[in-house]
Coordinates of C-alpha atoms in Angstrom, one line a residue:
M310 CA 18.2 88.7 -10.9
V311 CA 18.2 91.3 -13.6
H312 CA 18.2 90.3 -17.3
S313 CA 19.4 92.7 -20.0
C314 CA 19.0 92.3 -23.7
G315 CA 20.4 95.6 -24.7
S316 CA 19.0 99.1 -24.7
T317 CA 15.9 98.4 -26.9
P318 CA 13.2 95.8 -26.0
N319 CA 13.6 92.5 -27.7
P320 CA 10.5 90.2 -28.0
L321 CA 12.7 87.2 -27.7
C322 CA 13.8 88.2 -24.2
S323 CA 10.3 88.4 -22.7
C324 CA 10.2 85.1 -20.8
A325 CA 10.5 85.6 -17.0
I326 CA 10.5 82.8 -14.4
G327 CA 10.5 84.3 -11.0
S328 CA 13.2 86.9 -10.8
L329 CA 15.4 85.2 -13.5
Q330 CA 14.7 86.0 -17.1
L331 CA 15.9 83.9 -20.0
P332 CA 15.9 84.5 -23.7
V333 CA 13.0 82.7 -25.3
G334 CA 13.7 80.0 -27.8
L335 CA 11.8 79.9 -31.0
Q336 CA 10.3 76.4 -30.6
P337 CA 6.7 76.3 -29.3
Y338 CA 7.5 73.7 -26.6
R339 CA 10.1 75.7 -24.7
R340 CA 10.2 74.5 -21.1
A341 CA 10.1 76.6 -18.0
L342 CA 13.1 77.2 -15.8
V343 CA 13.1 75.4 -12.4
P344 CA 14.0 78.1 -9.9
G345 CA 15.8 77.3 -6.7
P346 CA 17.6 79.0 -3.8
G347 CA 21.1 79.4 -5.1
V348 CA 20.8 77.1 -8.2
S349 CA 18.2 77.4 -10.9
V350 CA 17.9 74.7 -13.6
Y351 CA 16.9 74.9 -17.3
C352 CA 16.9 71.7 -19.3
D353 CA 15.2 70.9 -22.6
R354 CA 15.7 69.8 -26.2
Q355 CA 16.4 72.8 -28.4
E356 CA 15.4 73.1 -32.1
P357 CA 17.7 75.1 -34.3
N358 CA 17.2 78.7 -33.1
E359 CA 19.0 81.7 -31.8
W360 CA 19.2 83.1 -28.3
P361 CA 19.9 86.8 -28.8
E362 CA 22.5 88.9 -26.9
H363 CA 21.7 88.8 -23.1
R364 CA 23.3 88.6 -19.7
H365 CA 22.4 87.6 -16.2
E366 CA 23.4 88.4 -12.6
A367 CA 23.8 84.7 -12.1
A368 CA 26.8 82.8 -13.4
Q369 CA 25.9 79.8 -15.6
I370 CA 27.2 76.4 -16.6
L371 CA 25.8 75.2 -19.9
I372 CA 26.1 71.5 -20.5
A373 CA 25.8 70.5 -24.2
L374 CA 24.4 67.0 -24.4
Q375 CA 23.7 64.5 -27.3
S376 CA 24.0 65.9 -30.8
A377 CA 24.6 69.5 -29.7
V378 CA 26.3 71.9 -32.0
C379 CA 26.0 75.5 -30.9
D380 CA 27.8 78.7 -32.0
V381 CA 28.4 80.9 -28.9
S382 CA 29.8 84.4 -28.6
W383 CA 30.5 86.7 -25.8
Q384 CA 32.1 90.1 -24.9
S385 CA 35.6 89.7 -23.5
R386 CA 37.0 91.8 -20.7
D387 CA 38.7 94.1 -23.2
G388 CA 35.5 94.8 -25.0
G389 CA 36.2 92.6 -28.0
R390 CA 33.9 89.9 -29.3
V391 CA 34.9 86.2 -29.0
E392 CA 33.2 83.4 -31.0
R393 CA 33.4 79.6 -30.6
T394 CA 31.5 76.5 -31.5
I395 CA 30.7 74.0 -28.7
S396 CA 29.4 70.5 -29.2
S397 CA 28.1 67.6 -27.2
G398 CA 30.1 66.8 -24.1
E399 CA 31.3 70.3 -23.5
L400 CA 30.6 72.7 -20.6
W401 CA 30.5 76.4 -21.2
V402 CA 31.1 78.5 -18.0
V403 CA 29.8 82.1 -18.3
P404 CA 30.4 84.5 -15.3
S405 CA 27.6 86.9 -14.1
G406 CA 27.2 90.1 -16.1
V407 CA 28.9 88.8 -19.3
S408 CA 27.0 89.6 -22.4
H409 CA 26.6 86.5 -24.6
A410 CA 24.5 84.9 -27.3
K411 CA 23.9 81.4 -28.6
R412 CA 22.8 79.9 -32.0
W413 CA 21.8 76.3 -31.9
L414 CA 22.6 74.7 -35.3
I415 CA 20.8 71.4 -34.9
E416 CA 18.3 69.9 -32.5
A417 CA 20.0 69.2 -29.2
D418 CA 19.6 68.4 -25.5
L419 CA 21.0 70.9 -23.0
I420 CA 21.1 71.6 -19.3
I421 CA 21.9 75.1 -17.9
L422 CA 22.7 75.7 -14.3
Y423 CA 22.3 79.3 -13.1
L424 CA 24.4 79.9 -9.9
S425 CA 23.7 82.9 -7.6
A426 CA 26.5 84.9 -6.2
G427 CA 25.5 83.9 -2.7
W428 CA 25.6 80.2 -3.4
L429 CA 28.9 80.5 -5.2
S430 CA 30.5 82.2 -2.2
Q431 CA 31.2 78.8 -0.7
F432 CA 33.4 77.9 -3.6
D433 CA 36.6 79.3 -5.1
H434 CA 35.4 82.4 -7.0
R435 CA 38.1 81.9 -9.6
L436 CA 36.3 78.9 -11.0
V437 CA 33.6 81.2 -12.6
D438 CA 35.4 84.6 -12.8
D439 CA 36.0 84.3 -16.6
V440 CA 34.5 82.5 -19.6
G441 CA 35.8 79.0 -19.8
F442 CA 35.2 75.5 -21.2
E443 CA 35.4 72.1 -19.7
S444 CA 35.1 68.5 -20.9
L445 CA 32.2 66.6 -19.4
Q446 CA 34.1 63.3 -20.0
K447 CA 37.2 64.5 -18.2
L448 CA 35.1 65.7 -15.2
T449 CA 33.3 62.3 -15.0
L450 CA 36.6 60.5 -15.0
H451 CA 37.4 62.2 -11.8
D452 CA 33.9 62.0 -10.4
P453 CA 31.6 59.3 -12.0
L454 CA 28.7 60.7 -10.0
I455 CA 28.6 63.7 -12.4
A456 CA 27.6 61.3 -15.2
G457 CA 24.8 59.8 -13.1
L458 CA 23.4 63.1 -12.0
T459 CA 23.5 64.5 -15.6
A460 CA 21.7 61.4 -16.9
A461 CA 19.1 61.5 -14.2
M462 CA 18.4 65.2 -14.8
Q463 CA 18.1 64.6 -18.5
G464 CA 15.6 61.8 -17.8
Y465 CA 13.4 64.1 -15.7
C466 CA 13.5 66.8 -18.4
D467 CA 12.6 64.3 -21.1
A468 CA 9.6 63.3 -19.1
R469 CA 8.2 66.8 -19.4
E470 CA 6.2 66.6 -16.2
R471 CA 6.1 69.6 -13.9
Q472 CA 5.7 67.4 -10.8
H473 CA 9.4 66.5 -11.3
A474 CA 10.5 70.1 -10.6
G475 CA 11.5 69.3 -7.0
Q476 CA 13.8 66.4 -8.1
V477 CA 15.3 68.5 -10.9
G478 CA 16.1 71.3 -8.5
A479 CA 17.8 68.9 -6.0
L480 CA 19.7 67.3 -8.8
G481 CA 20.8 70.7 -10.0
H482 CA 22.3 71.6 -6.7
C483 CA 24.2 68.4 -6.5
L484 CA 25.3 68.5 -10.1
A485 CA 26.5 72.1 -9.8
A486 CA 28.5 71.4 -6.6
R487 CA 30.1 68.3 -8.1
M488 CA 31.1 70.1 -11.3
L489 CA 32.6 73.0 -9.4
R490 CA 34.5 70.5 -7.3
G491 CA 35.7 68.6 -10.3
M492 CA 36.8 71.9 -12.1
A493 CA 38.8 72.9 -9.0
I494 CA 40.6 69.5 -8.9
R495 CA 41.4 69.6 -12.6
R496 CA 42.8 73.2 -12.4
V497 CA 44.9 72.3 -9.4
G498 CA 46.4 69.4 -11.3
A499 CA 47.0 71.6 -14.3
A500 CA 48.7 74.2 -12.1
K501 CA 51.0 71.5 -10.8
I502 CA 52.0 70.5 -14.3
Q503 CA 52.6 74.1 -15.2
R504 CA 54.9 74.5 -12.2
Q505 CA 57.5 72.2 -13.9
L506 CA 59.7 72.5 -16.9
G507 CA 58.7 70.6 -20.0
A508 CA 61.0 67.9 -21.4
D509 CA 62.1 70.0 -24.4
T510 CA 63.0 72.9 -22.1
L511 CA 64.9 70.7 -19.7
K512 CA 66.9 69.2 -22.6
R513 CA 67.8 72.6 -23.9
V514 CA 69.1 73.6 -20.5
A515 CA 71.0 70.3 -20.0
D516 CA 72.6 70.5 -23.5
Y517 CA 73.7 74.1 -22.7
V518 CA 75.3 73.0 -19.5
E519 CA 77.0 70.0 -21.1
A520 CA 78.5 72.2 -23.8
N521 CA 79.8 74.8 -21.4
L522 CA 81.1 72.9 -18.4
G523 CA 84.5 74.5 -18.9
E524 CA 83.1 78.0 -18.8
R525 CA 81.3 80.2 -16.4
I526 CA 77.6 79.3 -16.5
S527 CA 75.3 82.0 -15.1
L528 CA 71.7 81.7 -14.0
A529 CA 70.7 84.3 -16.5
A530 CA 72.2 82.2 -19.3
L531 CA 70.3 79.1 -18.2
A532 CA 67.1 81.1 -17.9
R533 CA 67.6 82.4 -21.5
E534 CA 67.8 78.8 -22.7
A535 CA 64.5 78.1 -20.9
R536 CA 63.0 81.3 -22.2
L537 CA 62.0 82.3 -18.7
S538 CA 63.0 85.0 -16.2
P539 CA 65.8 83.9 -13.9
G540 CA 63.5 83.9 -10.9
H541 CA 60.7 81.9 -12.5
F542 CA 63.3 79.5 -14.1
S543 CA 64.9 78.8 -10.7
V544 CA 61.5 77.9 -9.1
L545 CA 60.5 75.6 -12.0
F546 CA 63.9 74.0 -12.3
K547 CA 63.9 73.1 -8.6
A548 CA 60.4 71.7 -8.8
T549 CA 61.3 69.6 -11.8
T550 CA 64.8 68.2 -10.8
G551 CA 64.9 68.6 -7.0
L552 CA 68.1 70.7 -7.5
T553 CA 68.7 74.4 -7.7
P554 CA 70.3 75.4 -11.0
E555 CA 73.6 76.1 -9.2
Q556 CA 73.5 72.6 -7.6
Y557 CA 72.8 71.0 -10.9
V558 CA 75.7 72.8 -12.7
L559 CA 78.1 71.9 -9.9
R560 CA 77.0 68.2 -10.0
S561 CA 77.3 68.2 -13.8
R562 CA 80.9 69.5 -13.5
L563 CA 81.8 66.9 -11.0
V564 CA 80.3 64.0 -13.0
R565 CA 82.2 65.2 -16.1
A566 CA 85.4 65.6 -14.0
K567 CA 85.0 62.0 -12.7
E568 CA 84.6 60.7 -16.3
I569 CA 87.7 62.5 -17.5
I570 CA 89.8 61.4 -14.5
M571 CA 88.9 57.8 -15.1
T572 CA 90.4 58.0 -18.6
G573 CA 93.9 58.6 -17.1
A574 CA 94.7 61.1 -19.9
Y575 CA 94.9 64.2 -17.7
T576 CA 96.1 65.2 -14.2
V577 CA 93.5 66.3 -11.6
G578 CA 94.6 69.9 -12.0
Q579 CA 94.1 69.8 -15.7
V580 CA 90.7 68.2 -15.2
A581 CA 89.8 71.0 -12.7
H582 CA 90.3 73.7 -15.4
M583 CA 88.6 71.6 -18.1
T584 CA 85.4 71.4 -16.0
G585 CA 85.2 74.9 -14.7
F586 CA 86.9 74.7 -11.3
S587 CA 89.4 77.3 -10.2
D588 CA 92.1 74.8 -9.3
H589 CA 93.0 71.3 -8.1
S590 CA 92.0 72.2 -4.5
H591 CA 88.6 73.5 -5.5
L592 CA 87.8 70.4 -7.4
S593 CA 89.1 68.1 -4.7
V594 CA 86.9 69.7 -2.0
Q595 CA 83.7 69.5 -4.1
F596 CA 84.5 66.1 -5.4
R597 CA 84.9 64.6 -1.9
R598 CA 81.6 66.2 -0.8
L599 CA 79.7 64.5 -3.6
F600 CA 81.5 61.2 -4.1
G601 CA 83.0 60.7 -0.6
T602 CA 86.5 60.2 -1.9
P603 CA 89.3 62.3 -3.4
P604 CA 89.6 62.5 -7.2
K605 CA 92.9 60.6 -7.3
N606 CA 91.1 57.5 -6.2
Y607 CA 89.5 57.4 -9.7
L608 CA 92.7 57.4 -11.6
P609 CA 93.2 54.3 -13.8
P610 CA 95.6 52.4 -11.5
L611 CA 92.9 52.2 -8.8
R612 CA 90.0 51.7 -11.2
T613 CA 88.3 48.4 -11.7
T614 CA 88.2 46.9 -15.2
G615 CA 85.9 48.4 -17.8
T616 CA 84.6 51.8 -18.0
S617 CA 81.7 53.7 -16.4
S618 CA 78.4 52.1 -17.3
C619 CA 76.8 55.5 -17.6
S620 CA 76.1 55.9 -21.3
S621 CA 75.9 59.2 -23.1
T622 CA 72.4 60.2 -23.8
S623 CA 70.5 63.0 -25.6
N624 CA 70.0 64.7 -22.2
G625 CA 73.7 64.8 -21.6
S626 CA 74.7 65.6 -18.0
L627 CA 71.1 65.8 -16.9
V628 CA 70.9 62.0 -17.1
R629 CA 74.4 61.3 -15.9
A630 CA 74.0 63.6 -12.9
W631 CA 71.2 61.3 -11.7
C632 CA 72.8 58.0 -12.7
K633 CA 73.5 56.0 -9.5
C634 CA 76.6 54.3 -11.0
C635 CA 78.1 57.8 -11.5
L636 CA 77.4 58.9 -8.0
S637 CA 78.5 55.7 -6.2

């Protein structure tokens, strides 16, 4: 692995362990890195100091442990400079080749796992293809073994005995694999959440439909309410409600039509025009498909006592369209 500290030599970047070079900390008791095939491990207690600008051919996962507070910076893909402070319980993922620096503000425990490209090839490369941050606590909720491996590795590092290098290396492989697995699981879960509409967005769409049932409602208009493209909106709406936007609008029109018919104040033909249907026949066909009976059967003479138990809600037709009593 090649280490670079810029175009001019830097005395703080002179520490080499095998083929992997690391920036030298300023404390006199800096520990050596434990090299390994695929995963190399560095763990120690850092005094306040700076690790100057550097980069590696290996990707890295930095685990900030007890009492850690560290200012980190890195060069973004567009060439800009990004800065952030990380603290205990955070993971910092740095892809290979990314120029970065660290400034430890207080004495702190840390573990850094350096991951070779060959070893990473067995995992989804997207997990380490950009700078990112993860919560150690959230990872351990999914996989308690991560907490045990981290504690064991920290214990070996605190012992400061070189004969533990073999155990540290083995733990490093296990910990890196479990962390990457946990990161993949968390990102899949986040992607699933992002593939659905939020509650506020869904309410805006439902309110728009409710207010315009007597008019033409286009997919483009619904997408504008959701602040999405029509195609993206259609996918997310179906994933969220189980209905296409067109199916939802039709069902909302029919639920509204049923409610109006049950008042007995209008003819079925009038209700058809009030709820966006072209005529009595159009409403009757769609009504029978959904409710299994013609609209006239819901006129007051044939209605049981009381009114529909479906109450009006803030979500309007969205709730009523799913209310079993309205669809029975």
